[in-house]
Amino acid sequence: MARYGIYFQKQGETAYLLPVNPETLPVARTAENGEYNIVGVGPIMIPRLPNQRKVTIESFFPGRPFSGMLQGQRGFVPPADYIRFFADIMKNRERIVYQPVRYYENGEAFSGGDVEGFECLVTEFNTEERGGETGDFYYTLEITEYRDYSPQELRLQKTASSAAIVVTPEPIRAVPEGEIVVGSICTCNGRYYSTSYQNSPYGNGNGRRVKVSRIVDKSRKCPYHVTTENGAPLGWTAKENLKAVQ
């Protein structure tokens, strides 16, 4: 089993594993804090929310299999298929899940905190061929974290005692208590995987609180995709591993 792999997955499809890991994996985190000069105080800075994370990957797609290259569930993938995948994602403005998978020397999956993957957009993708390396394609891939900006449905109500308007969230439909739906907060006790077909385990819930972000065909072994409560993707798990708490 590979100690380190980088997966990209489009919803409902088998994940693509990069065949050759990059030498480095830089993650950019920036914040455009407000800078002002106040009379009598001097320069001050007002903190603002950080920008989306950006990851830049530089490596190559080999034209032929070789010893040591990584192969996921898809097996050997020709460069043209990788190029088509990322180019189409960018052209069609689709979202994919970026997930680096790491293992300790004892085989235990390493995850947690800000090192986990996230849903993203492809914001730059360049390829080139080099002399003497027929069939290989070198590439630079930049992905940017995606943040959901969908509006919440609200309902305005007037109180009986005053003319003040109270704004309260209005659920779209009633959800039976204990039922797990997209958006449910649950405790996860059991493994979660890189695909809904139960491939490549890379984490264990161990009672952690998670959020259900997607539900696919329930005939699959792990149809529930979960994230941290902050939205960082964790993986796919089975229903029996989840217990709704909210």
Short mmCIF file of N, CA and C in Angstrom, two decimals, residues 16 49 120 130 141 169 183 185 190 214 228-229 236 238:
data_model
loop_
_atom_site.label_atom_id
_atom_site.label_comp_id
_atom_site.label_asym_id
_atom_site.label_seq_id
_atom_site.Cartn_x
_atom_site.Cartn_y
_atom_site.Cartn_z
N TYR A 16 -9.63 9.47 -9.25
CA TYR A 16 -8.35 9.41 -9.97
C TYR A 16 -7.22 9.58 -8.96
N LEU A 49 -11.73 37.36 7.30
CA LEU A 49 -11.72 35.91 7.06
C LEU A 49 -10.65 35.55 6.03
N CYS A 120 -13.07 21.47 -4.27
CA CYS A 120 -12.29 22.51 -4.94
C CYS A 120 -12.71 22.71 -6.38
N ARG A 130 8.19 17.01 -23.35
CA ARG A 130 9.61 17.33 -23.33
C ARG A 130 10.37 16.36 -24.24
N LEU A 141 -0.81 21.96 -11.99
CA LEU A 141 -2.23 21.98 -11.64
C LEU A 141 -2.43 22.86 -10.42
N PRO A 169 -34.91 30.81 10.57
CA PRO A 169 -34.78 29.85 9.47
C PRO A 169 -36.03 29.01 9.33
N GLY A 183 -26.56 17.28 5.35
CA GLY A 183 -26.56 18.34 6.35
C GLY A 183 -26.64 17.84 7.77
N ILE A 185 -25.71 16.35 11.30
CA ILE A 185 -24.52 16.22 12.14
C ILE A 185 -24.62 14.88 12.85
N GLY A 190 -16.42 4.10 12.91
CA GLY A 190 -16.09 3.16 11.85
C GLY A 190 -15.23 3.84 10.81
N ARG A 214 -22.96 14.47 1.23
CA ARG A 214 -23.58 13.89 0.04
C ARG A 214 -24.06 12.48 0.36
N THR A 228 -15.73 17.20 8.11
CA THR A 228 -15.69 17.77 9.45
C THR A 228 -16.84 18.77 9.57
N GLU A 229 -17.12 19.25 10.76
CA GLU A 229 -18.19 20.23 10.93
C GLU A 229 -17.87 21.53 10.21
N TRP A 236 -16.00 8.47 2.56
CA TRP A 236 -17.28 7.79 2.39
C TRP A 236 -17.41 6.70 3.44
N ALA A 238 -20.38 3.88 5.71
CA ALA A 238 -21.66 3.16 5.69
C ALA A 238 -22.63 3.78 6.68
#
